[in-house]
Structure formats: structure tokens, C-alpha cells
Amino acid sequence: MTTITTADLASRELAAPGRVVIELDAARKTYRTGDIEFEALRGIDCTIREGEYVAIVGPSGSGKSTLMNILGCLDVLTSGRYVLAGDDVERLDEDALAAVRNRRIGFVFQQFNLLPSLSAAANVELPLVYAKVAPAERKRRALAALAQVGLESKSGNRPGELSGGQQQRVAIARALVTEPTILLADEPTGNLDSTSTEEILGIFDDLHAVGRTIVLITHEADVASRAQTVHNVTDGRFVEHGAEARQ
Amino acid sequence: MTPRDLLDSSWRAIRSHVMRSLLTILGIIVGIASVVLTVGLGLGTQREVSAQIASLGSDLLIVTPGSSTDSSGMRGGFGSGTTLTVADANALASQVAVPDAIGVAPEMTSSLSIEYGDSNWTTDVTGTSTSWLEVRSRDLLYGSFITEDDEASQANVIVLGSDTAQELFGSTAVVGQDVTIDSQTFTIVGVLTSAGSSGDTSLDDLAIVPISTMSEELNSSSQSVQTIYIKAASSDLLSAASQESEALLLNLHGISSADSADFTIAVQSSLIDAATSVYQKLTVLLTGIAALALLVGGIGVMNIMLVSVTERTREIGLRKALGANPASIRNQFLTEAMILGLSGGALGVGIGVGLALALPAALGTTIVISGEALVLSVVVAVGIGAVFGVYPAARAARLAPIDALRAQ
């Protein structure tokens, strides 16, 4: 696990507020099934800066998953604007979206979503495969990412041979390996026991401390409380904008 | 994704369902194996026919009694007539009438029993001229061939094929021994070198006597010859020799129009053409069946690839979330389909070659394994994988990442 010195922390606090990496402007998303329309997002404005640790909290059906998909460029808005690291996502075609997901976004899913037939290292390498990184370099970076989550010794193991917590750590290593602009975690502790949950949240704390931008989506208040900023979503809207959970 | 990554992930996916993959490519295996066998059988037959014909010589004309073709192209009376005589053969041997022929050998053949001591053996006894050895491209193992003196004096001399000698004496060194045919004693003057077999008939089970002896003493009931072989000076002069022979025979037989000729002059190459065309038709038929098997095999690949895409929707979604663009996903599934095709092709070639090696012993046919056909078969199999993989691969590539990720 990354060791963070007080000097690091001090330097982070001294740093000026980071530049804006995510900007949502009147974001709306409407799903249509036949004649039935469902408004999942009803106009969300949101700005996330570099280095921020943001939790988006809400009950199921509140629209937080839709928001996660929009932020992760897995889905596009019906109306409004989403600017990610200066790029207007609505203008990108499918190949460009794939490139954005590859380079700018690191996903951590509730189900881990590791490929069972691949070793931990090979799973971590996967985004680099699509980034066309040379095999030797891929291997080196994958091992470095695994070391970052304290799993370098398990690099040859298949997901089935790892505990849930370890699997989620492999998934975090996979999310980090491309050095993405934001780390997007969707209920990352939803399938974990309390020890593993603490382990994962500890890693997020460390990552936040070294300046990673993290967006965490959860329905658990105590998980959200670890973040710097908490947004509550209900019925497709933010109810209390930018409440400070810590400090 | 590098080609290596594509191969890795595709091979992994196939290996995770070995049984299913094998069943999927069964159609391709059967199709390719039958293509290998069909082509091998076709080539084998062709080679057999060519060898048979080459053993006769490519500069050979074959004159047979009866007309070979009527106006509708039907064969009729081929070889069954009695219109060719020893006199015709002697006339054809004239350097004046047929200057482009260098040898003429009539054959008057009868199945007769040859006796030596207690043993006897029935074989085709052929009366012919001294040119036979050269015209039929044969050699002597022992002794000498019949001479013009033998012919003039109707000598009771005989030349045996090596198998015939073996059957009668248990040995081929039999020159100088006497055998009995029809109560007449014949002295063996020579034994022929083995020429192998032509199809089912042995070329080494025969006996040769002077044609005069044959027509006067052994076969006096009929004076007709079944075949006259004419050897042209070279294969370039074959058609000239054919025309000269035809003109001479028409003249001798008092026939004015070539259409009503009572004999047939065949060229070796025309026999090859006739034989080949039959096998070509057979090959087309078998190839059609193989193509159907391959089509069915291809549909099998498409079917299982569609199943695979459905099963792996979540994996596709994950790969897309990690940055795979539609082309990468398409290539991955296309590669998988092509590897299935390749495996089917390779296994099919293996089974085809195995059968090609095993069958000739059992069936007595010749199957030629052609390297080109094997390579082409594998290429075709990979092509089938590619063609039938396009649709499933395109479907996988089109999946929306969000729907794919949500799938269970």
C-alpha cells in the first residue's frame, strides 16, 4: 500500500484548488421504453475538481447509477452538457468515447468484474492492451499497480483464488493502471464484509491523499462519510449541493 | 490489441469450452476431410489412368475393328467386329503407305491353357509381330523375342510374361523349356520383364507367339485381329500417322467415306480425355457434397458464436468500459471464429490424410495427397470461420456498453 508522509499531506493542502475535471450542466437523462418515459436525471449541475474525493449517495432508483454511467461515458445525456477534462463528451463518437474510458476513467464495480480465466496481472493489464501499450511495459505497469494495492505477491493468481477484498483490490489496480483522470467507483464495498470494506476504503483514503480524483457512488452513509464532499441524489436531482462531510 | 493478444484471448475462450468447440467444428472437419479425400481420389485416379496410358506410350495409335461413334456420338461395336485382318496389319507396316509409323503390332488374342508337366495355366495367348516389343514398350528379362524367321516359318516358339512363367514353373529362368498348348509343343525363347499391373489386369500374365502360328495353328477358326497397335515416329507425328493409317485402311476395305469406316483409330490422349472427363464429373459431384458439409459447418460456427456473444455480454461490456472500441471487440470474435475454422480445417486435413493413407490398402484405390490441396483446404476453413463469424462479431461490437455491463 502507498505510504503517505505528512510532508505529502502538507503539500496537498497547500496546493491551490485543482482545475475542473468534471462539469455537468443541466444534465438530463430520459429513458424511453415504448410509450413510457422515465426521467432518471432531471437537471444536475455538478463540478468536480482535480484531487477531490466525492461521494454520490442515494437510495436505489434515485438516479445515482445513471449518473455514474454518464460520468463514466458508458451512456450519454439526453440533454445538458458533460465536459470531462475539457472534452465535450456529447460530441465524441464511439471510438473517441472508448479512448476516453480507456485513458481518463478508472472503473471500480460492485461485482469486481474481473475476467475469471485471466491471472490478476493479466486482468490489470487489460486496459493497457486496449491502450496499445507494448507487452513488456504492460507487465511492468501492471505489477506496479498491484504493488500499489499490496497484491504484488498474488499477480499470478486467478480471481477465483482470491478473497472478495483481494479481488476488489485487483480491480482497483486495474482502474489505476492507466493513470486515469478520475477513479469512478460504483458501490465498491457492496459485496464485501466489514474488514474488506475498511481495507478498500483505506486504499481510497490513501489515493485521495496522493491527489487522485475519486467519485464514489454508494447508498451507505458511513461509506460516503469517508469522502471530502457528499452529494445526495433523490429523484434524479441533487438535494443538498456539495455538503462537506469531513473537515 | 496486438495480434498476439487477439490470439491469446480467442484461444482462451475456445479452450474454456473444448467439447462445444469440437462439436461446432464437426461440420468443417467432415467437409475438409471429404475435400482432401475427393481431391486425393481424383488425383489418384488421374495419375493411375495416365500411368496406364503412359505405359502404352504416348505415341501410340490403337486400331480396333468396328465403328466407334455413330452420328449421335454413341459408342457402338467397339472392338467387337472382325473387320481387321493380318493383311491390314502387314499393309500398315509398309513404309510407303504409312511413312510416319515406325512399328506395327497386330494382336490376335485367345484365352488358352498352357501346360507344363502336371501344371497348367490359362492365360491370354497373343499372336503378334516382331515389332510388338518396341511398339508396346516392353523389355525381355531372359532370352530373345520372336523373329521374322519364326513368323515366316510359323515356328512353335513362345515368349512368356513373368507371372505366367512363375505360375507354370515357379521361376522365370525358363528359356529353353517346352510347354504344351492344344497338344502342340512350344519352346520358350524368352521371358518378359515385369511391367506391373494396369488397373485390375496384370501386364505380366500373358504369352506371345508369332501371329502366323496363332492364326494357322491355334486360332484357325478366325483370321481377324482384335487390335493393331501403331507406333508413330514421334508424338508430334501421331496425327499424321493416324491420317495415313485411316486412308490406307479405308482404301483396303473399299470404303469411300470416313463416316462409315468399319474400324476405329484411337489416340492415347483421347482415351485419357475420356477417362478424365468421367472422373471430373465425379469430382464435381463429390466437391458439391463437401461444399454442403462446409456450409453446414459454417452455419454451426455462426450459431455457436452467437451463443458465445450472448453468454459473454457482460465481458464485452467490461472490455468496452476498459476502453475497447467496437473494432477491437469485433476482431476478437472474428479471430475466435477463424481459429475455430482453422482448428476444423487442421483436424479435417489430419483425418483426411489419415483416411487417404488407410483407404488405399482396404479399397485398392490410389489416393494422392497434394500439399497444395491441403493448404487450400485449411485456407478455405479459416475463410469459412471468417465469413460466418462476421455477423456474430458485428453484433458483439454493436452492443451498447451500458446494456452489456448490466447483463447477468
XYZ file of C-alpha atoms in Angstrom:
655
model
C 0.000 0.000 0.000
C 1.135 3.538 -0.683
C 2.829 5.175 2.203
C 1.929 8.773 2.648
C 4.139 11.070 4.655
C 2.947 14.119 6.489
C 5.021 16.130 4.080
C 2.874 14.789 1.218
C -0.288 15.704 3.029
C 1.020 19.154 3.743
C 1.921 19.713 0.145
C -1.570 18.614 -0.947
C -3.222 21.019 1.440
C -1.017 23.824 0.286
C -1.873 23.182 -3.322
C -4.348 25.541 -4.874
C -7.799 24.085 -5.658
C -7.271 21.824 -8.704
C -8.586 22.567 -12.135
C -12.069 21.392 -13.017
C -12.112 17.814 -14.370
C -15.840 17.157 -14.413
C -18.516 19.651 -15.272
C -22.166 18.713 -15.544
C -24.527 21.387 -16.727
C -28.314 20.824 -16.531
C -27.726 17.141 -17.142
C -30.863 15.247 -18.078
C -31.350 11.646 -18.972
C -34.650 10.211 -20.107
C -35.185 6.517 -20.785
C -37.941 5.533 -23.123
C -39.498 2.092 -23.167
C -42.241 2.072 -25.766
C -44.611 4.849 -24.752
C -43.356 5.073 -21.198
C -40.807 7.737 -20.416
C -38.707 7.693 -17.321
C -36.622 10.665 -16.271
C -33.609 9.278 -14.470
C -31.741 12.579 -14.241
C -33.707 15.803 -14.027
C -31.172 18.543 -14.378
C -27.993 18.036 -12.385
C -25.274 20.656 -12.147
C -22.036 19.487 -10.706
C -18.387 20.463 -10.757
C -15.608 18.197 -9.572
C -12.033 19.428 -9.299
C -8.784 17.568 -9.613
C -7.901 15.816 -6.363
C -11.438 15.877 -4.964
C -12.958 12.824 -3.250
C -16.682 12.993 -3.932
C -19.394 10.624 -2.754
C -22.715 10.455 -4.520
C -25.301 8.992 -2.198
C -28.864 7.995 -2.800
C -31.326 5.165 -2.463
C -31.811 2.727 -5.312
C -33.818 4.266 -8.137
C -32.589 7.734 -7.282
C -30.603 8.047 -10.482
C -27.148 7.657 -8.982
C -26.315 4.677 -11.183
C -27.408 6.605 -14.260
C -25.192 9.435 -13.115
C -22.281 7.023 -12.712
C -22.844 5.698 -16.258
C -22.929 9.225 -17.617
C -19.761 10.205 -15.730
C -18.092 7.012 -16.945
C -19.003 7.746 -20.572
C -20.881 4.448 -20.736
C -24.048 6.362 -21.587
C -24.804 9.799 -22.978
C -27.109 12.578 -21.787
C -30.485 13.294 -23.332
C -29.867 16.995 -22.819
C -27.423 19.206 -20.997
C -23.659 19.160 -21.103
C -20.946 16.946 -19.728
C -17.379 18.206 -20.014
C -14.681 15.775 -18.939
C -11.143 17.168 -18.675
C -12.000 19.822 -21.227
C -13.694 17.493 -23.743
C -17.365 17.895 -24.505
C -18.415 14.251 -24.223
C -21.620 14.725 -26.222
C -19.546 15.442 -29.301
C -17.444 12.294 -29.149
C -18.107 9.312 -31.398
C -17.982 5.741 -30.202
C -14.255 5.241 -30.827
C -13.419 8.510 -29.077
C -15.642 7.518 -26.130
C -13.784 4.216 -25.912
C -10.498 6.114 -25.824
C -11.842 8.437 -23.095
C -12.960 5.466 -20.978
C -9.569 3.901 -21.519
C -7.363 6.892 -20.662
C -9.431 9.155 -18.410
C -11.613 6.850 -16.355
C -10.776 4.032 -13.993
C -13.828 1.937 -13.126
C -14.325 0.004 -9.892
C -17.517 -2.075 -9.908
C -19.548 -3.667 -7.162
C -19.150 -7.098 -8.811
C -15.387 -6.589 -9.317
C -15.867 -7.677 -12.957
C -12.569 -9.492 -13.261
C -12.230 -11.985 -16.101
C -12.059 -15.374 -14.367
C -9.754 -17.001 -16.903
C -7.037 -14.359 -16.566
C -4.449 -14.009 -13.799
C -4.615 -10.942 -11.564
C -1.756 -9.351 -13.509
C -3.424 -10.081 -16.860
C -6.681 -8.538 -15.589
C -4.811 -5.417 -14.546
C -3.060 -5.314 -17.942
C -6.356 -5.343 -19.848
C -6.871 -1.553 -20.154
C -3.246 -1.222 -21.337
C -3.939 -3.825 -24.012
C -6.586 -1.501 -25.423
C -4.257 1.474 -24.973
C -1.808 -0.361 -27.281
C 0.973 -0.378 -24.704
C 3.806 -2.804 -25.527
C 3.633 -6.150 -23.649
C 6.791 -5.689 -21.565
C 5.714 -2.220 -20.472
C 2.226 -3.546 -19.724
C 3.624 -6.199 -17.441
C 5.798 -3.699 -15.593
C 2.958 -1.235 -15.057
C 0.501 -3.951 -14.031
C 2.891 -5.213 -11.374
C 3.462 -1.652 -10.164
C -0.305 -1.111 -9.903
C -0.729 -4.381 -7.999
C 2.057 -3.306 -5.644
C 0.140 -0.093 -5.048
C -2.786 -2.117 -3.627
C -0.452 -4.530 -1.816
C -1.086 -7.536 -4.041
C 2.171 -7.953 -5.979
C 2.526 -11.427 -4.467
C -0.809 -12.510 -5.970
C -0.097 -11.354 -9.515
C -0.184 -14.901 -10.909
C -3.390 -15.941 -9.161
C -6.729 -16.190 -10.900
C -9.636 -14.207 -9.415
C -11.225 -17.435 -8.145
C -8.206 -17.971 -5.896
C -8.565 -14.563 -4.237
C -10.878 -13.307 -1.493
C -13.540 -10.709 -2.293
C -11.440 -7.941 -0.803
C -8.403 -9.046 -2.770
C -10.442 -9.217 -5.968
C -11.651 -5.670 -5.416
C -8.053 -4.565 -4.832
C -7.087 -6.166 -8.169
C -9.961 -4.235 -9.742
C -8.648 -1.005 -8.180
C -5.178 -1.775 -9.545
C -6.789 -2.248 -12.958
C -8.543 1.100 -12.586
C -5.284 2.821 -11.642
C -3.009 1.259 -14.231
C -3.809 3.769 -16.979
C -3.248 6.727 -14.622
C -6.823 7.939 -15.259
C -8.143 11.421 -14.613
C -10.867 10.102 -12.328
C -11.463 6.919 -10.402
C -15.137 6.013 -10.634
C -16.285 3.509 -8.011
C -19.827 2.133 -8.099
C -20.742 0.568 -4.717
C -17.200 -0.790 -4.421
C -17.857 -2.249 -0.974
C -21.368 -3.532 -1.697
C -20.231 -7.157 -1.901
C -17.643 -7.054 0.881
C -17.560 -7.810 4.598
C -16.646 -5.065 7.050
C -12.921 -5.926 7.208
C -12.562 -5.860 3.429
C -14.713 -2.730 3.254
C -12.332 -0.990 5.614
C -9.393 -2.204 3.539
C -10.849 -0.818 0.316
C -11.899 2.482 1.868
C -8.390 2.740 3.337
C -6.951 2.429 -0.163
C -9.306 5.179 -1.372
C -8.179 7.404 1.506
C -4.567 6.825 0.506
C -5.300 7.513 -3.135
C -7.109 10.709 -2.196
C -4.141 11.700 -0.106
C -1.788 11.445 -3.092
C -4.093 13.595 -5.174
C -6.329 11.192 -7.068
C -9.750 12.406 -8.100
C -12.299 9.890 -6.802
C -16.030 9.685 -7.396
C -17.658 7.102 -5.139
C -21.244 6.051 -5.598
C -22.915 4.356 -2.659
C -26.131 4.036 -0.735
C -24.321 3.622 2.582
C -23.907 6.801 4.584
C -20.885 5.574 6.554
C -19.042 4.730 3.325
C -19.943 8.155 1.923
C -18.715 9.804 5.101
C -15.126 8.974 4.133
C -15.353 11.375 1.183
C -14.486 15.026 1.178
C -17.715 16.070 -0.498
C -21.082 14.292 -0.468
C -23.871 14.820 -2.978
C -27.268 13.367 -2.153
C -29.357 12.303 -5.114
C -33.083 11.806 -4.924
C -35.426 11.518 -7.886
C -32.729 12.493 -10.317
C -31.698 15.686 -8.536
C -29.026 16.744 -6.059
C -30.860 17.643 -2.856
C -28.150 19.380 -0.859
C -25.401 20.519 -3.080
C -21.811 19.979 -2.024
C -22.317 19.257 1.657
C -18.967 18.870 3.347
C -18.792 15.528 5.093
C -15.368 15.931 6.574
C -13.483 18.948 7.922
C -4.854 -5.158 -29.228
C -1.853 -6.783 -30.819
C -2.446 -9.883 -32.957
C -0.835 -11.850 -30.157
C -3.393 -10.528 -27.641
C -6.220 -11.388 -30.032
C -4.960 -14.937 -30.481
C -4.402 -15.319 -26.738
C -7.863 -14.242 -25.706
C -9.605 -16.132 -28.522
C -7.727 -19.333 -27.817
C -8.543 -18.984 -24.119
C -12.237 -18.576 -24.920
C -12.244 -21.651 -27.170
C -10.322 -23.734 -24.659
C -12.834 -22.946 -21.953
C -15.457 -24.865 -23.988
C -13.484 -27.708 -25.568
C -16.405 -30.058 -26.165
C -18.680 -27.371 -27.515
C -15.955 -26.069 -29.800
C -15.283 -29.562 -31.141
C -18.955 -30.134 -31.901
C -19.122 -26.724 -33.510
C -16.357 -27.504 -35.946
C -17.514 -31.043 -36.682
C -19.156 -29.921 -39.911
C -15.970 -28.240 -41.026
C -13.928 -31.298 -40.059
C -16.166 -33.569 -42.120
C -16.235 -31.112 -45.018
C -12.489 -30.607 -45.150
C -11.740 -34.308 -44.685
C -14.013 -35.132 -47.620
C -12.430 -32.399 -49.724
C -8.993 -33.880 -49.019
C -10.240 -37.368 -49.912
C -12.126 -36.215 -53.005
C -9.200 -34.303 -54.394
C -6.841 -37.148 -53.464
C -9.059 -39.731 -55.123
C -9.439 -37.588 -58.235
C -5.697 -37.018 -58.493
C -5.015 -40.677 -57.759
C -7.343 -41.875 -60.480
C -5.948 -39.378 -62.914
C -2.420 -40.494 -62.121
C -3.423 -44.143 -62.443
C -5.021 -43.563 -65.819
C -2.076 -41.511 -67.022
C 0.386 -44.122 -65.840
C -1.625 -46.812 -67.561
C -1.629 -44.843 -70.745
C 1.993 -43.814 -70.469
C 2.891 -47.485 -70.090
C 1.446 -47.947 -73.554
C 3.309 -44.956 -74.914
C 2.121 -41.511 -75.842
C 2.987 -42.017 -79.485
C 0.681 -44.976 -79.966
C -2.323 -45.371 -82.241
C -4.786 -48.125 -81.472
C -6.813 -49.524 -84.346
C -9.804 -51.591 -83.384
C -12.486 -53.188 -85.549
C -15.951 -51.645 -85.723
C -17.043 -48.072 -85.755
C -16.581 -46.250 -82.527
C -19.018 -43.432 -82.893
C -22.261 -43.045 -84.723
C -23.755 -39.698 -85.603
C -25.236 -39.254 -82.134
C -21.863 -39.796 -80.530
C -22.756 -43.205 -79.098
C -20.100 -45.861 -78.992
C -21.053 -48.960 -80.870
C -19.391 -52.207 -81.761
C -16.090 -51.037 -80.366
C -13.605 -53.923 -80.505
C -16.243 -56.478 -81.304
C -16.029 -56.615 -85.073
C -13.995 -58.934 -87.215
C -13.056 -56.420 -89.870
C -9.333 -56.181 -89.152
C -7.035 -58.803 -90.584
C -3.390 -59.746 -90.570
C -3.270 -58.392 -94.119
C -4.340 -54.964 -92.842
C -1.521 -55.087 -90.305
C 1.018 -56.024 -92.954
C -0.184 -53.188 -95.186
C 0.074 -50.674 -92.325
C 3.651 -51.805 -91.730
C 4.559 -50.573 -95.229
C 6.882 -47.594 -95.064
C 5.387 -46.263 -98.263
C 1.746 -46.162 -97.196
C 2.324 -45.057 -93.612
C 5.723 -43.310 -93.589
C 5.219 -41.794 -90.129
C 4.840 -45.157 -88.380
C 7.904 -46.950 -87.157
C 6.268 -50.080 -85.847
C 3.049 -52.020 -86.284
C 1.939 -54.791 -83.994
C -1.324 -56.640 -84.602
C -2.723 -58.607 -81.690
C -4.703 -61.760 -82.130
C -5.522 -62.918 -78.658
C -7.172 -66.043 -77.366
C -7.518 -67.426 -73.903
C -5.737 -70.772 -73.917
C -4.430 -73.308 -71.455
C -0.654 -73.729 -71.300
C 0.625 -76.997 -69.843
C 3.956 -77.927 -68.358
C 4.271 -81.322 -66.783
C 1.383 -81.613 -64.336
C 0.675 -77.955 -64.079
C -1.398 -75.890 -66.439
C -2.301 -72.242 -66.559
C -4.889 -70.421 -68.636
C -3.867 -67.069 -69.962
C -4.216 -64.727 -72.921
C -2.051 -66.047 -75.699
C -1.365 -63.326 -78.228
C -0.131 -63.774 -81.744
C 1.785 -60.742 -82.911
C 4.690 -59.494 -84.959
C 8.334 -58.892 -84.105
C 7.595 -55.165 -83.607
C 5.415 -55.858 -80.562
C 8.241 -55.440 -78.073
C 9.084 -51.963 -79.347
C 5.513 -50.870 -80.036
C 4.261 -51.859 -76.571
C 7.444 -50.569 -74.893
C 8.310 -53.866 -73.246
C 11.636 -55.492 -72.395
C 12.947 -59.009 -72.136
C 14.144 -60.424 -68.859
C 15.642 -63.540 -70.427
C 16.220 -64.897 -73.925
C 15.024 -63.316 -77.158
C 11.747 -62.291 -78.774
C 10.088 -63.975 -81.735
C 11.892 -63.271 -85.010
C 10.803 -62.690 -88.595
C 12.025 -66.194 -89.397
C 9.741 -67.570 -86.685
C 6.912 -65.627 -88.237
C 7.673 -66.855 -91.753
C 8.008 -70.452 -90.652
C 5.075 -70.462 -88.200
C 7.571 -71.635 -85.612
C 6.275 -73.069 -82.330
C 8.144 -70.592 -80.152
C 6.655 -68.730 -77.212
C 7.577 -65.760 -75.013
C 6.054 -65.750 -71.515
C 5.121 -62.951 -69.185
C 6.949 -63.142 -65.879
C 3.799 -64.022 -63.897
C 2.868 -66.746 -66.355
C 6.336 -68.279 -66.084
C 6.103 -68.059 -62.321
C 2.709 -69.817 -62.304
C 3.871 -72.655 -64.531
C 7.441 -73.158 -63.384
C 7.719 -71.298 -60.102
C 10.627 -69.476 -61.713
C 11.270 -67.014 -64.523
C 14.525 -68.587 -65.766
C 12.702 -70.943 -68.075
C 14.191 -70.230 -71.509
C 14.644 -73.469 -73.461
C 11.865 -75.343 -71.638
C 8.951 -76.761 -73.592
C 5.264 -76.178 -72.872
C 2.188 -77.626 -74.482
C -0.755 -75.698 -75.913
C -3.554 -77.538 -77.657
C -1.370 -80.669 -77.798
C 1.354 -78.765 -79.632
C 4.762 -78.272 -78.147
C 6.154 -74.757 -77.917
C 9.706 -73.857 -76.978
C 10.141 -70.937 -74.641
C 12.539 -68.448 -76.226
C 12.134 -65.511 -73.898
C 10.573 -64.102 -70.715
C 9.303 -60.511 -70.456
C 10.382 -58.070 -67.797
C 7.627 -57.296 -65.313
C 5.529 -54.211 -66.215
C 3.292 -54.231 -63.171
C -0.439 -54.023 -63.488
C -2.778 -51.714 -65.267
C -5.847 -51.291 -63.132
C -7.030 -54.766 -62.274
C -5.281 -56.580 -65.112
C -1.758 -57.797 -64.790
C 0.529 -56.868 -67.645
C 2.726 -59.827 -66.773
C 0.302 -62.703 -67.229
C 0.454 -63.343 -70.973
C 2.116 -65.399 -73.657
C 3.330 -64.262 -77.068
C 3.577 -66.422 -80.183
C 4.216 -65.485 -83.845
C 0.969 -64.259 -85.414
C 1.287 -66.795 -88.210
C 1.475 -69.606 -85.685
C -1.528 -68.157 -83.879
C -3.705 -67.785 -86.964
C -2.742 -71.085 -88.600
C -2.381 -73.477 -85.694
C -4.019 -72.184 -82.536
C -6.882 -69.981 -83.645
C -7.604 -71.150 -87.155
C -11.347 -70.544 -86.808
C -10.918 -66.781 -87.009
C -8.456 -64.798 -89.025
C -9.368 -61.405 -87.569
C -7.116 -59.428 -85.231
C -8.606 -57.626 -82.256
C -6.198 -54.727 -82.160
C -3.468 -53.225 -84.259
C -1.016 -51.031 -82.387
C 0.833 -48.465 -84.484
C 3.794 -46.615 -83.043
C 4.364 -43.186 -84.607
C 7.895 -41.932 -85.182
C 7.251 -39.294 -82.534
C 4.236 -37.963 -80.664
C 4.262 -34.919 -82.979
C 3.693 -37.220 -85.944
C 0.831 -39.042 -84.234
C -1.957 -37.319 -86.150
C -0.092 -37.671 -89.464
C 0.327 -41.389 -88.827
C -3.332 -41.586 -87.875
C -4.462 -39.954 -91.118
C -2.182 -42.135 -93.231
C -3.404 -45.277 -91.492
C -7.031 -44.273 -91.860
C -6.634 -43.538 -95.582
C -4.901 -46.852 -96.143
C -7.470 -48.919 -94.241
C -10.423 -47.164 -95.907
C -8.813 -47.927 -99.232
C -8.148 -51.572 -98.340
C -11.689 -52.045 -97.064
C -13.168 -50.317 -100.104
C -14.952 -47.653 -98.052
C -15.245 -44.178 -99.552
C -16.422 -42.133 -96.586
C -14.610 -41.917 -93.284
C -18.026 -41.707 -91.557
C -18.821 -45.291 -92.481
C -15.453 -46.714 -91.525
C -15.573 -50.262 -90.101
C -12.652 -49.610 -87.777
C -11.631 -47.058 -85.176
C -8.322 -45.365 -84.703
C -7.885 -44.099 -81.178
C -5.092 -41.986 -79.814
C -3.883 -42.457 -76.255
C -4.680 -38.856 -75.403
C -8.317 -39.322 -76.436
C -8.528 -42.255 -74.053
C -7.061 -40.053 -71.319
C -9.628 -37.357 -72.077
C -12.487 -39.823 -71.906
C -11.273 -41.282 -68.637
C -10.564 -37.878 -67.126
C -13.940 -36.432 -68.024
C -15.700 -39.196 -66.100
C -13.581 -38.504 -63.033
C -14.057 -34.800 -63.420
C -17.818 -35.263 -63.222
C -17.388 -37.450 -60.172
C -15.112 -34.870 -58.601
C -17.644 -32.088 -59.207
C -20.329 -34.169 -57.516
C -18.178 -35.013 -54.503
C -16.969 -31.436 -54.249
C -20.588 -30.330 -54.169
C -21.257 -32.633 -51.243
C -18.141 -31.369 -49.469
C -19.230 -27.778 -50.085
C -22.600 -28.540 -48.483
C -20.866 -30.014 -45.442
C -18.725 -26.887 -45.215
C -21.797 -24.652 -45.490
C -23.466 -26.549 -42.666
C -20.207 -26.334 -40.707
C -20.086 -22.588 -41.261
C -23.643 -22.177 -40.016
C -22.638 -24.189 -36.945
C -19.788 -21.776 -36.291
C -22.116 -18.793 -36.677
C -24.669 -20.338 -34.343
C -22.179 -21.050 -31.585
C -20.536 -17.645 -31.997
C -23.934 -16.011 -31.476
C -24.373 -18.093 -28.322
C -20.909 -17.078 -27.231
C -21.666 -13.382 -27.758
C -24.818 -13.708 -25.659
C -23.005 -15.602 -22.922
C -20.209 -13.118 -22.785
C -22.260 -9.934 -22.996
C -21.004 -8.884 -19.579
C -17.400 -9.498 -20.577
C -17.970 -7.427 -23.698
C -19.430 -4.651 -21.543
C -16.441 -4.776 -19.224
C -13.973 -4.683 -22.099
C -15.808 -1.698 -23.526
C -15.733 0.034 -20.143
C -11.995 -0.569 -20.021
C -11.560 1.113 -23.384
C -12.161 -1.479 -26.079
C -13.513 0.202 -29.197
C -16.032 -1.597 -31.433
C -13.272 -2.721 -33.814
C -11.324 -4.455 -31.023
C -14.412 -6.368 -29.915
C -15.265 -7.290 -33.497
C -11.726 -8.501 -34.153
C -11.741 -10.571 -31.008
C -14.834 -12.531 -32.034
C -13.747 -12.704 -35.647
C -10.412 -14.160 -34.560
C -12.231 -16.685 -32.437
C -14.380 -17.770 -35.385
C -11.307 -18.008 -37.593
C -9.464 -20.097 -35.013
C -12.491 -22.398 -34.902
C -12.284 -22.620 -38.697
C -8.545 -23.222 -38.558
C -8.922 -25.975 -35.958
C -11.674 -27.584 -38.023
C -9.532 -27.330 -41.128
C -6.449 -28.759 -39.437
C -8.368 -31.640 -37.856
C -10.184 -32.267 -41.150
C -6.882 -32.364 -43.028
C -5.482 -34.715 -40.379
C -8.434 -37.088 -40.667
C -8.472 -36.773 -44.462
C -4.774 -37.610 -44.706
C -5.215 -40.476 -42.242
C -8.018 -41.936 -44.360
C -6.036 -41.283 -47.538
C -3.250 -43.405 -46.087
C -5.544 -46.129 -44.731
C -8.133 -46.469 -47.516
C -5.947 -47.448 -50.497
C -4.872 -50.607 -48.674
C -8.504 -51.513 -47.987
C -10.101 -50.465 -51.266
C -7.267 -50.918 -53.737
C -7.530 -47.337 -54.963
C -4.840 -44.744 -55.306
C -5.265 -41.542 -53.269
C -2.740 -38.818 -53.899
C -2.183 -36.326 -51.080
C -1.452 -32.971 -52.642
C 0.236 -30.350 -50.492
C -1.484 -27.560 -52.383
C -4.918 -29.075 -51.756
C -4.142 -29.406 -48.033
C -3.025 -25.796 -47.718
C -6.015 -24.617 -49.738
C -8.393 -26.664 -47.548
C -7.085 -25.017 -44.397
C -7.323 -21.585 -46.010
C -10.920 -22.323 -47.022
C -11.735 -23.473 -43.485
C -10.322 -20.276 -41.992
C -12.261 -18.319 -44.616
C -15.483 -20.071 -43.589
C -14.803 -19.133 -39.978
C -14.270 -15.538 -41.036
C -17.349 -15.315 -43.269
C -19.691 -16.909 -40.756
C -18.062 -15.040 -37.873
C -18.722 -11.606 -39.332
C -22.332 -11.351 -38.206
C -21.823 -12.504 -34.582
C -18.710 -10.323 -34.309
C -20.582 -7.293 -35.628
C -23.328 -7.941 -33.110
C -20.818 -8.059 -30.273
C -19.166 -4.857 -31.492
C -22.524 -3.033 -31.634
C -23.571 -3.842 -28.059
C -24.037 -0.689 -26.006
C -21.521 -0.811 -23.139
C -24.099 0.086 -20.544
C -26.567 -2.631 -21.605
C -23.765 -5.146 -21.852
C -22.474 -4.363 -18.365
C -25.926 -4.680 -16.848
C -26.486 -8.113 -18.364
C -26.356 -11.022 -15.971
